[in-house]
mmCIF file of N, CA and C in Angstrom:
data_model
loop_
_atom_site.group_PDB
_atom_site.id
_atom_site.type_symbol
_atom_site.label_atom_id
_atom_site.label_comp_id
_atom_site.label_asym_id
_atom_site.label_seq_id
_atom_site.Cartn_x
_atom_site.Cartn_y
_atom_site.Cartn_z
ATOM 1 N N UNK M 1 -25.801 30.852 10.918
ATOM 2 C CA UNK M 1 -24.926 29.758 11.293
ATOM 3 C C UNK M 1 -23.959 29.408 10.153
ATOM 4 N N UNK M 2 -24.311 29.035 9.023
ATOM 5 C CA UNK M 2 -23.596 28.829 7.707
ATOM 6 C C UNK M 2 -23.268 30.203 7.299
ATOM 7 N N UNK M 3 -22.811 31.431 7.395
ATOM 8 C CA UNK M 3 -22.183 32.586 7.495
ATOM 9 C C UNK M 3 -20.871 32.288 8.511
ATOM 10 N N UNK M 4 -21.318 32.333 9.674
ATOM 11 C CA UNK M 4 -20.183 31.734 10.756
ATOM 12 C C UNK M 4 -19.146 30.867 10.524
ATOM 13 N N UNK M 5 -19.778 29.683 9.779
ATOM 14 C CA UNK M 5 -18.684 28.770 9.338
ATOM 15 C C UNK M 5 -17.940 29.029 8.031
ATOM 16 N N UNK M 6 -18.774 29.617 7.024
ATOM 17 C CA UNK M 6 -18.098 30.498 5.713
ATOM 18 C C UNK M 6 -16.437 31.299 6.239
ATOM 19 N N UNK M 7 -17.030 31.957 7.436
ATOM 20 C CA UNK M 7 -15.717 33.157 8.353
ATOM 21 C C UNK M 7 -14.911 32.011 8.720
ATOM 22 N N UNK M 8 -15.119 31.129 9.728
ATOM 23 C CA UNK M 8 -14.295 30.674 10.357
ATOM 24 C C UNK M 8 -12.909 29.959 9.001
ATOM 25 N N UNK M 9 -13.814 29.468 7.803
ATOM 26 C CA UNK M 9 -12.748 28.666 6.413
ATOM 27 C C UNK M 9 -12.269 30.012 6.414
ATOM 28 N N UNK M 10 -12.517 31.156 5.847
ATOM 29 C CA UNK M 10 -11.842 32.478 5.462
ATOM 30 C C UNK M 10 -10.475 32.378 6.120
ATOM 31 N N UNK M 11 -10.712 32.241 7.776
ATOM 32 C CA UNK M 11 -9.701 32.280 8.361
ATOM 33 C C UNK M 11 -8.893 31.511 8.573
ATOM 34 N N UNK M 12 -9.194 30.196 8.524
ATOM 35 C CA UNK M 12 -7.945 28.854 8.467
ATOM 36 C C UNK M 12 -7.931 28.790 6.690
ATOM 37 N N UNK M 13 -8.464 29.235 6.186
ATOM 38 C CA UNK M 13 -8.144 28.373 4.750
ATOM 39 C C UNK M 13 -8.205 26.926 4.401
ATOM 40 N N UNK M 14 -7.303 26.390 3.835
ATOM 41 C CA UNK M 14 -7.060 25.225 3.932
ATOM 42 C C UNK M 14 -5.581 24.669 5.110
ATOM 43 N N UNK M 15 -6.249 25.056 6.329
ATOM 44 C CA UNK M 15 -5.061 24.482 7.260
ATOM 45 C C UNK M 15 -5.701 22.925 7.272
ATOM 46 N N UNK M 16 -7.022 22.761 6.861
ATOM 47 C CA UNK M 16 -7.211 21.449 7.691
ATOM 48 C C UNK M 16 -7.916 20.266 6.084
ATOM 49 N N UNK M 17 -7.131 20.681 4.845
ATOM 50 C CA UNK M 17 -7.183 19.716 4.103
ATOM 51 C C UNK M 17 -6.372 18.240 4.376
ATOM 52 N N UNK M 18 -6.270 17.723 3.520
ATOM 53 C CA UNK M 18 -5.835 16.096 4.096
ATOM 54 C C UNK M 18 -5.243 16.296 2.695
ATOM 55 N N UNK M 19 -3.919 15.445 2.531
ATOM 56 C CA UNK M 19 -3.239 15.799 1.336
ATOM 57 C C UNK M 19 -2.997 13.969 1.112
ATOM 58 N N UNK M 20 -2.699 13.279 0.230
ATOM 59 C CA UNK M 20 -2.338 11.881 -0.252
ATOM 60 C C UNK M 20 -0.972 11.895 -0.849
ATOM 61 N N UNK M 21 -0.175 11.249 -0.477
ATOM 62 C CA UNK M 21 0.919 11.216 -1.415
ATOM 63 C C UNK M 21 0.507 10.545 -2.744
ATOM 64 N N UNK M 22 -0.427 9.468 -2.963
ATOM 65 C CA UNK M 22 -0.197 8.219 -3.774
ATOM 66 C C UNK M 22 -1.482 9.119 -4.362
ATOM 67 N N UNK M 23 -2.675 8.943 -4.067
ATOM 68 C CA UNK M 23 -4.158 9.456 -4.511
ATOM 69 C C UNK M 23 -4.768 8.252 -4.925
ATOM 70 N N UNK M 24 -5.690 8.540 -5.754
ATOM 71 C CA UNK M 24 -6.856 7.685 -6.471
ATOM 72 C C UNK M 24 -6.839 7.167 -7.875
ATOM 73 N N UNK M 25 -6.957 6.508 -8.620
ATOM 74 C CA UNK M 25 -6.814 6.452 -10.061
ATOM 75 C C UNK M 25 -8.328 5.566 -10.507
ATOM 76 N N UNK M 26 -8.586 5.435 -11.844
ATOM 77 C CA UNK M 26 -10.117 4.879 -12.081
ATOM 78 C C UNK M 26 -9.498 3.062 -12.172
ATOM 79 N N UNK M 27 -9.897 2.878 -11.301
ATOM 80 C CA UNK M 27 -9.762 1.226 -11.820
ATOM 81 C C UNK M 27 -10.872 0.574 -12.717
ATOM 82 N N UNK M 28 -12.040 1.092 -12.686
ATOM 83 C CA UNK M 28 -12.943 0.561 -13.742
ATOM 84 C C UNK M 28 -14.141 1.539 -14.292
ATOM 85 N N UNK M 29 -13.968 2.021 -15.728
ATOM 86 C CA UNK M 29 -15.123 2.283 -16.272
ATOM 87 C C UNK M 29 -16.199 2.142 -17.306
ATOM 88 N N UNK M 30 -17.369 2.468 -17.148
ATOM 89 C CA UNK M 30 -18.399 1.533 -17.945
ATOM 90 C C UNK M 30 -19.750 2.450 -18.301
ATOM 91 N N UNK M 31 -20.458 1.796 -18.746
ATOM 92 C CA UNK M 31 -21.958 2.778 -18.731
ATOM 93 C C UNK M 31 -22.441 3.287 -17.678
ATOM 94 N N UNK M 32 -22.093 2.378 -16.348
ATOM 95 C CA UNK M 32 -22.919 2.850 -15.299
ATOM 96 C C UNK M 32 -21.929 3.846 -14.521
ATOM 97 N N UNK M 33 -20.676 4.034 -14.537
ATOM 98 C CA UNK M 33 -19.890 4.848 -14.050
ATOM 99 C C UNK M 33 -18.624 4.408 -13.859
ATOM 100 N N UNK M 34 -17.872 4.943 -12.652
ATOM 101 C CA UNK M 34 -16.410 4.569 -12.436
ATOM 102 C C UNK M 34 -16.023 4.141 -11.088
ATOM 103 N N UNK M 35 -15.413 3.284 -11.392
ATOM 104 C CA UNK M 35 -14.654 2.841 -10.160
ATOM 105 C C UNK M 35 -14.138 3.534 -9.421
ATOM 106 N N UNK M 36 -13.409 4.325 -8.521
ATOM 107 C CA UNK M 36 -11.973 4.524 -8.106
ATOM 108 C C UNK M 36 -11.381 3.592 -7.253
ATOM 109 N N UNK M 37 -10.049 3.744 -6.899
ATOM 110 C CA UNK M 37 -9.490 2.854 -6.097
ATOM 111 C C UNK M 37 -8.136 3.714 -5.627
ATOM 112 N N UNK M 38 -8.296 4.149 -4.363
ATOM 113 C CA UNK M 38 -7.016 4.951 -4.121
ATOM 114 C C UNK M 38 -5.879 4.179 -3.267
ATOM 115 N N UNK M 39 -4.713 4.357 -3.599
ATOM 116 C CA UNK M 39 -3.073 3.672 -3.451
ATOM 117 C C UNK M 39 -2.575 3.222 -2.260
ATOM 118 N N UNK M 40 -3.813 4.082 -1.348
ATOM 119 C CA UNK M 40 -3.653 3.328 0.270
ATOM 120 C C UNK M 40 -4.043 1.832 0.140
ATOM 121 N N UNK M 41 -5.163 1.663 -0.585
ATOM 122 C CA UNK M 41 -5.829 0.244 -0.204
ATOM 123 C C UNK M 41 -4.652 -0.530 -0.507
ATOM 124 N N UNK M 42 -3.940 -0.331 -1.720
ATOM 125 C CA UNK M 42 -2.725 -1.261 -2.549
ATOM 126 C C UNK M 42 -1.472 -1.432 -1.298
ATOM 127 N N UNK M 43 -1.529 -0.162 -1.199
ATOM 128 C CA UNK M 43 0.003 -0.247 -0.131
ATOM 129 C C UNK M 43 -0.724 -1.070 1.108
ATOM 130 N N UNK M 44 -2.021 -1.116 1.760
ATOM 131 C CA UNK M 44 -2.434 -2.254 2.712
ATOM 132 C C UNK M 44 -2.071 -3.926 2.384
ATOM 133 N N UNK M 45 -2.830 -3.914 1.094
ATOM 134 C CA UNK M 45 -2.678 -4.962 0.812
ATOM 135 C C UNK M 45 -1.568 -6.128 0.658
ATOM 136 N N UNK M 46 -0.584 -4.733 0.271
ATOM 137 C CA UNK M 46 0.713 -5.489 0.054
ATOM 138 C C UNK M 46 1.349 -5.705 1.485
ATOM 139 N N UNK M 47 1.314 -4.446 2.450
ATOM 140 C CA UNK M 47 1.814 -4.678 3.997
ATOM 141 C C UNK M 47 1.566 -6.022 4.290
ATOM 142 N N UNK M 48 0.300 -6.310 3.826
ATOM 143 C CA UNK M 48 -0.353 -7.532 4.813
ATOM 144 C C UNK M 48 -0.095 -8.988 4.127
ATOM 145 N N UNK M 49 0.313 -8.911 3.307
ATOM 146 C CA UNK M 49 0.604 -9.904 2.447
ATOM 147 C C UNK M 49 1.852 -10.997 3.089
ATOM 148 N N UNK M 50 1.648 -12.201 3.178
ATOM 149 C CA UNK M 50 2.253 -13.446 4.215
ATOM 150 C C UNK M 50 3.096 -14.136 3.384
ATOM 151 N N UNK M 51 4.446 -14.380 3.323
ATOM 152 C CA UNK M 51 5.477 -15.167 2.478
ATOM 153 C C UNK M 51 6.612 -15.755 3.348
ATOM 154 N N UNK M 52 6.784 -17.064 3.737
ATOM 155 C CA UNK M 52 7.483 -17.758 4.203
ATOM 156 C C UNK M 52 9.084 -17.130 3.771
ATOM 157 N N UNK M 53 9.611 -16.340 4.932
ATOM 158 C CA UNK M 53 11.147 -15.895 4.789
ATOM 159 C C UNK M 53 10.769 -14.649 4.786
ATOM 160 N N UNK M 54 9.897 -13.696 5.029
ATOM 161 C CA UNK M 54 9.794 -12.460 4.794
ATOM 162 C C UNK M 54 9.494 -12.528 6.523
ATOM 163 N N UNK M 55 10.238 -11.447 7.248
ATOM 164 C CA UNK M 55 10.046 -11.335 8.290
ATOM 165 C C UNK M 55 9.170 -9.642 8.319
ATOM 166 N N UNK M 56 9.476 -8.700 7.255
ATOM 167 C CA UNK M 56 8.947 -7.720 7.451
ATOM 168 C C UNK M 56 8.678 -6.580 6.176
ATOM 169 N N UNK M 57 7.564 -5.959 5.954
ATOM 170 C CA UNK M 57 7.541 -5.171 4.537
ATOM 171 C C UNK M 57 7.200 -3.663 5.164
ATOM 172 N N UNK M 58 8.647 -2.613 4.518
ATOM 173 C CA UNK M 58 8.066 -1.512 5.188
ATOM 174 C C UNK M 58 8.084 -0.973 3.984
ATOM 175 N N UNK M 59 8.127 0.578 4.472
ATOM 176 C CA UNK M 59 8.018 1.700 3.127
ATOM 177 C C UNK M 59 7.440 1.245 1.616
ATOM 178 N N UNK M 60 6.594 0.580 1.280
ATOM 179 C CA UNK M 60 5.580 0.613 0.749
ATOM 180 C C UNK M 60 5.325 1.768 -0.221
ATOM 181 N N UNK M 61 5.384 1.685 -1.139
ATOM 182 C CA UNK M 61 4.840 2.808 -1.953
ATOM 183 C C UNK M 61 4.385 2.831 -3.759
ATOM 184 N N UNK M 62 2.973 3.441 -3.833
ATOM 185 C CA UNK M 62 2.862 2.683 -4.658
ATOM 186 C C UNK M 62 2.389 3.840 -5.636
ATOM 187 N N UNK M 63 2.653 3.742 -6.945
ATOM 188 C CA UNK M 63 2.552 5.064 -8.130
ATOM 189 C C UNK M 63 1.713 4.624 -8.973
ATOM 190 N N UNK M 64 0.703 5.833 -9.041
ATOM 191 C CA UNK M 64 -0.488 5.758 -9.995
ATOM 192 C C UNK M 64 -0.557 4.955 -11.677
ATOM 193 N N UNK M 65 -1.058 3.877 -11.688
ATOM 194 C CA UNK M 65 -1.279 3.766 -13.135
ATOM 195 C C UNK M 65 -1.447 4.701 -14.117
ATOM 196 N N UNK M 66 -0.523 4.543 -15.427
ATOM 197 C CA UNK M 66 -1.568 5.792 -16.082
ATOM 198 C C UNK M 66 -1.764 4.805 -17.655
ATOM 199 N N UNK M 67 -1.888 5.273 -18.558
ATOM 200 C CA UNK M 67 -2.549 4.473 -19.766
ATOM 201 C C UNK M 67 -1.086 3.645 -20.502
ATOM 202 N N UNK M 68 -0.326 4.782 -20.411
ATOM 203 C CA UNK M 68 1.148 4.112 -20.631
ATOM 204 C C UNK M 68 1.711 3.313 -19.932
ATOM 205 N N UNK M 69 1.970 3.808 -18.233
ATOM 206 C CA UNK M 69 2.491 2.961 -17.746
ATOM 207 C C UNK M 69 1.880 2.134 -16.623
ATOM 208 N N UNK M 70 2.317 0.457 -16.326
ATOM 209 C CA UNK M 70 1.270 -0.115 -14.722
ATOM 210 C C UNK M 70 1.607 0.512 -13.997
ATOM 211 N N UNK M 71 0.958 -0.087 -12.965
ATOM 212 C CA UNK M 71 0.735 0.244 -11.713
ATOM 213 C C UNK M 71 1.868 0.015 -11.160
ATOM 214 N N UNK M 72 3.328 0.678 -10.303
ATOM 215 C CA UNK M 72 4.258 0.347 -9.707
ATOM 216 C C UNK M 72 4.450 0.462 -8.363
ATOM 217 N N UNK M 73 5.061 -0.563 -7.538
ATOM 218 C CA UNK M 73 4.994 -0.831 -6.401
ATOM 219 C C UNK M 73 6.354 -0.879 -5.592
ATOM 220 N N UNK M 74 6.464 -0.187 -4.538
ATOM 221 C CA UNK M 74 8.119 0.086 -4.468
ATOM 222 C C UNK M 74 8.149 -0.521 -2.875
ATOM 223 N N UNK M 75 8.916 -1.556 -2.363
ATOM 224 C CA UNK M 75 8.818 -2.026 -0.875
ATOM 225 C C UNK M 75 10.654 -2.427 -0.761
ATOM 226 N N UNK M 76 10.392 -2.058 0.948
ATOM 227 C CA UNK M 76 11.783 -2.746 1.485
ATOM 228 C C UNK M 76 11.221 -4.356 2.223
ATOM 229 N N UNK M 77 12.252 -4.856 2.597
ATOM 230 C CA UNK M 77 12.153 -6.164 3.255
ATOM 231 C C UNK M 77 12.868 -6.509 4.152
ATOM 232 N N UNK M 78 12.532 -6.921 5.349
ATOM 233 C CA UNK M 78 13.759 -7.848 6.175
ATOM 234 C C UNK M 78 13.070 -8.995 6.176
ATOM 235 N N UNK M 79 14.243 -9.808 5.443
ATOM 236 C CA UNK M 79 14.070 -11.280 5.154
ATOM 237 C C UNK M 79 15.230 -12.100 6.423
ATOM 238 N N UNK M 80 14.319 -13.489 6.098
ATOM 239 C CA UNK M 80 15.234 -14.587 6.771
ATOM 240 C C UNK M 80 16.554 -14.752 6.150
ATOM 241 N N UNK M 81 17.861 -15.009 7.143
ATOM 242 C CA UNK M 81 19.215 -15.648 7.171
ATOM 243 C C UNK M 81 19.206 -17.312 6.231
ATOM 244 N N UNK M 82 19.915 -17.445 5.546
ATOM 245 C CA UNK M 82 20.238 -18.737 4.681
ATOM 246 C C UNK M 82 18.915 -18.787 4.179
ATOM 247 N N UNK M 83 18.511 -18.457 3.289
ATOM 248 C CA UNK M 83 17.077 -18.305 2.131
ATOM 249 C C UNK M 83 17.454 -17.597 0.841
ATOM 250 N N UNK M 84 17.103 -18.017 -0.369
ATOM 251 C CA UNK M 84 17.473 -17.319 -1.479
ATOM 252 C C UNK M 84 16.633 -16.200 -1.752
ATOM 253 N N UNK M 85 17.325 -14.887 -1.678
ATOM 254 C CA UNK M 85 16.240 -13.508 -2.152
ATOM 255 C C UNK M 85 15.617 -13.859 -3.057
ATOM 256 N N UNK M 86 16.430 -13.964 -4.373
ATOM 257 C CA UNK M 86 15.631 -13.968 -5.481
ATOM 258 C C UNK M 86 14.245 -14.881 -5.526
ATOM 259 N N UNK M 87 14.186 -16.345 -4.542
ATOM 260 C CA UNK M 87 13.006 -16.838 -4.574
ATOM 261 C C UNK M 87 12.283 -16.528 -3.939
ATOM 262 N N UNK M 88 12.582 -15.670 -2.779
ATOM 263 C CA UNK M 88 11.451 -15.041 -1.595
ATOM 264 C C UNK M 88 11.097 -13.667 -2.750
ATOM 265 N N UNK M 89 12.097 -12.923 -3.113
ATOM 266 C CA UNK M 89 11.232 -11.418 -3.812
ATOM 267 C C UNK M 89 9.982 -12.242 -4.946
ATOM 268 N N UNK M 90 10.300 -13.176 -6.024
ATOM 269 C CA UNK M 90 9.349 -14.151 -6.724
ATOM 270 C C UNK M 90 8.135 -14.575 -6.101
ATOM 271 N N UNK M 91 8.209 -15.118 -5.035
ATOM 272 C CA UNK M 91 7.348 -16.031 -4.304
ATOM 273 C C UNK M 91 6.263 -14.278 -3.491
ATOM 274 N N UNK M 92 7.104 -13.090 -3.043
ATOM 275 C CA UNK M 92 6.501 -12.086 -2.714
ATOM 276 C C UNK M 92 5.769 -11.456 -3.522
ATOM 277 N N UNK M 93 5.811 -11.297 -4.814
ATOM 278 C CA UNK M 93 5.580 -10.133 -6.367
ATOM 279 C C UNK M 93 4.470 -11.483 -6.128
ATOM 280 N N UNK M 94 4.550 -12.669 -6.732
ATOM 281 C CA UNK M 94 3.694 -13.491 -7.022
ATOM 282 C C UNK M 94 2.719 -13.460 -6.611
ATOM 283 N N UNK M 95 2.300 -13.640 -4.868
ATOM 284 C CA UNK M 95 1.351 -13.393 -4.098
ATOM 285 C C UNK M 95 0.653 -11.950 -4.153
ATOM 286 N N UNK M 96 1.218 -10.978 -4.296
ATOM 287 C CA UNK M 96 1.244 -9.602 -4.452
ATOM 288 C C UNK M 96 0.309 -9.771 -6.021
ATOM 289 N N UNK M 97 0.485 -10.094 -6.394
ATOM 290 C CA UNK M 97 -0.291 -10.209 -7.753
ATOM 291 C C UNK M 97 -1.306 -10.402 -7.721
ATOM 292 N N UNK M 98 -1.552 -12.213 -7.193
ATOM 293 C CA UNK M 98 -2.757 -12.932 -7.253
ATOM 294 C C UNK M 98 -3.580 -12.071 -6.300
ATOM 295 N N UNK M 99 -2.992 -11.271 -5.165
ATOM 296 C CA UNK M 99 -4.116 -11.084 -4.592
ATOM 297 C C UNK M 99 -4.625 -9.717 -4.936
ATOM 298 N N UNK M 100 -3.496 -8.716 -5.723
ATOM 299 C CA UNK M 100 -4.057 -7.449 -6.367
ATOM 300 C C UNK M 100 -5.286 -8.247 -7.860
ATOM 301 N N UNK M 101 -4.653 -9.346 -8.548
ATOM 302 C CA UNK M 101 -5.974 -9.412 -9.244
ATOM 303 C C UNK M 101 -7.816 -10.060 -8.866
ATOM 304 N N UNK M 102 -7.528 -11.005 -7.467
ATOM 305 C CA UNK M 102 -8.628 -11.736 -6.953
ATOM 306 C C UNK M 102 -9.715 -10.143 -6.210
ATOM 307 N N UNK M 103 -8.824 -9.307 -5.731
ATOM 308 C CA UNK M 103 -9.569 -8.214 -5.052
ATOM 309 C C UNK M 103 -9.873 -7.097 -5.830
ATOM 310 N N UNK M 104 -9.042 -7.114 -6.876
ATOM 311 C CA UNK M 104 -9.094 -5.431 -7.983
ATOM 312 C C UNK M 104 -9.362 -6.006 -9.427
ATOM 313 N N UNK M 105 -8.879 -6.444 -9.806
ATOM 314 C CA UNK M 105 -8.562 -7.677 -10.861
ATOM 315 C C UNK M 105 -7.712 -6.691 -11.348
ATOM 316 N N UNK M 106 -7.230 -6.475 -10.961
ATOM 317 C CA UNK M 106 -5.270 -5.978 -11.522
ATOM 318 C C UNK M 106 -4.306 -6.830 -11.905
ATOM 319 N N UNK M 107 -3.749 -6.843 -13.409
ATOM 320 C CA UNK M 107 -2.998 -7.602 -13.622
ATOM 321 C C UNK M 107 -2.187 -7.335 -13.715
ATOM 322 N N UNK M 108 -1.364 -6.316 -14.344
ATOM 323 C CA UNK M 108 -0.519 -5.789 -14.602
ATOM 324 C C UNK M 108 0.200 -4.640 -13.193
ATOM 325 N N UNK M 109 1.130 -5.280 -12.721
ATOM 326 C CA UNK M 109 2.203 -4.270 -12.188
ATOM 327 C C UNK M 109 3.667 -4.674 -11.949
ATOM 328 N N UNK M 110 4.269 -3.505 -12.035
ATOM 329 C CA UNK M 110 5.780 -3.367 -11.437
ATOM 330 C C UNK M 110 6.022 -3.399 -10.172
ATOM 331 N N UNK M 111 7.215 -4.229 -9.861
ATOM 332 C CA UNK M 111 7.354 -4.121 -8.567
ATOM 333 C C UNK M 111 9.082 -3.671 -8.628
ATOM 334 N N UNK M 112 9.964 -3.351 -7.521
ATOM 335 C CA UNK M 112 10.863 -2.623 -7.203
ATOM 336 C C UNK M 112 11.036 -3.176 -5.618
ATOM 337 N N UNK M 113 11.752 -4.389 -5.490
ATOM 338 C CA UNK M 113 11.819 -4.758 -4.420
ATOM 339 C C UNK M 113 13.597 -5.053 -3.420
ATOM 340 N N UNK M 114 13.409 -4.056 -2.457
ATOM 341 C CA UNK M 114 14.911 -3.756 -2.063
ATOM 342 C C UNK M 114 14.689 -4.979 -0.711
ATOM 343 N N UNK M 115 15.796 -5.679 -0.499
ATOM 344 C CA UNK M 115 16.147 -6.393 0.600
ATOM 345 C C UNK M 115 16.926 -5.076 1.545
ATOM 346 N N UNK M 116 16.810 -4.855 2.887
ATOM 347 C CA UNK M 116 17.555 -4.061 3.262
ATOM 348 C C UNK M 116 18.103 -4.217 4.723
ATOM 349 N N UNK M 117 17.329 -5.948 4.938
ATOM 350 C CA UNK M 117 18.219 -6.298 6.464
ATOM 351 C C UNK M 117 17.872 -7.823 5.954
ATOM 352 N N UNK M 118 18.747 -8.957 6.592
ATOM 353 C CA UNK M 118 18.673 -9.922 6.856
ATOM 354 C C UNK M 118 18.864 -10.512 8.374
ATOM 355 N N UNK M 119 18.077 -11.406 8.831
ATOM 356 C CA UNK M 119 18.213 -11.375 9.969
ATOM 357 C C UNK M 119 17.637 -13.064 10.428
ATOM 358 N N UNK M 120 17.458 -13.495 11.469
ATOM 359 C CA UNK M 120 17.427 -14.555 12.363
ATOM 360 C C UNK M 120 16.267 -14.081 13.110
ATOM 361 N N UNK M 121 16.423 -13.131 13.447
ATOM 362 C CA UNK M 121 15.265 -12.808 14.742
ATOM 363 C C UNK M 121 14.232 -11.673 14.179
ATOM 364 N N UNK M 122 12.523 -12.128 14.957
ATOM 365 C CA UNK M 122 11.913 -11.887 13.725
ATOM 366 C C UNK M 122 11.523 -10.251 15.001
ATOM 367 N N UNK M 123 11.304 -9.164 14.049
ATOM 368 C CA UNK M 123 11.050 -8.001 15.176
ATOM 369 C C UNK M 123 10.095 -7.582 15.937
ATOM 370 N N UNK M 124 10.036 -7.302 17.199
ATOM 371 C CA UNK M 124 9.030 -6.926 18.200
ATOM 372 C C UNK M 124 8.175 -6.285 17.948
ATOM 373 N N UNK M 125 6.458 -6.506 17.903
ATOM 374 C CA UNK M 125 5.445 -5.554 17.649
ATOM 375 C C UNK M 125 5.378 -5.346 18.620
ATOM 376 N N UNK M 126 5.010 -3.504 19.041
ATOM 377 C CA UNK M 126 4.365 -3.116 19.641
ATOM 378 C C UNK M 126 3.105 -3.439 20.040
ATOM 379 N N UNK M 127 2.669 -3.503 20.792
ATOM 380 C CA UNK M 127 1.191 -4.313 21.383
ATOM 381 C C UNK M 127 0.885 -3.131 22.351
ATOM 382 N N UNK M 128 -0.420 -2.790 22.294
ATOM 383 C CA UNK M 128 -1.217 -2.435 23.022
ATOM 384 C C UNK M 128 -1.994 -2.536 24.174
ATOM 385 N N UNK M 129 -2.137 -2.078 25.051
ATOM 386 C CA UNK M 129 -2.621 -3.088 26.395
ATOM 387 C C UNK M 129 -3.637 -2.267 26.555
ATOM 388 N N UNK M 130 -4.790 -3.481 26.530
ATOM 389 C CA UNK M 130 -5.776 -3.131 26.966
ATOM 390 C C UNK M 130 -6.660 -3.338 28.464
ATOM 391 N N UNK M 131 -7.226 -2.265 28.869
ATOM 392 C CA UNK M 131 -7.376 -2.312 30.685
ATOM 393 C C UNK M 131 -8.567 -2.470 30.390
#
């Protein structure tokens, strides 16, 4: 049986690896071992993250810490009509912070935050219907 499946990898190879753009990095190590924490959880966190004038956070993307440099975080926005960016991107990084350090205890990061629609009307989720 485990011969069979040995043949069958021979023959796909790696068609059916899973690849990460962002990956994993050690968020904490110690005597007893290491943390990891991979860049999806970060880019969730930040999606989900709630700021009065932010109608929407897409493209998300977030680059590995390394010893030199933090952790950097790259997002677009469609924000509310008559609101000051600069205090909504502040008031966004801010929250983005407290809650990367209350859940990771991450203190340190960059953020890179593009406004790229303004708008009045906030956009339609898709919804699911359930039978």
């Amino acid at each position: 049986m485990l011969n069979r499946i040995k043949k069958i990898k021979d023959i796909f190879g790696s068609t059916f690896k899973t690849t990460r753009l962002g990956g994993e990095f050690i968020l904490r190590e110690n005597d007893f071992g290491r943390v990891h924490l991979d860049t999806s959880v970060i880019q969730r966190v930040v999606e989900h993250t709630k700021v009065f004038g932010v109608h929407e956070i897409k493209n998300v993307v977030v680059d590995k810490p390394s010893p030199e440099v933090p952790l950097n975080i790259r997002l677009s926005l469609t924000v509310e009509h008559d609101l000051s960016l600069v205090e909504i991107g502040e008031k966004l990084r801010d929250e983005v912070k407290r809650e990367l350090y209350q859940l990771f205890g991450i203190n340190d990061a960059t953020f890179d935050i593009r406004v790229v629609r303004i708008t009045n009307e906030i956009p339609d989720k898709t919804r699911r219907r359930v039978r």
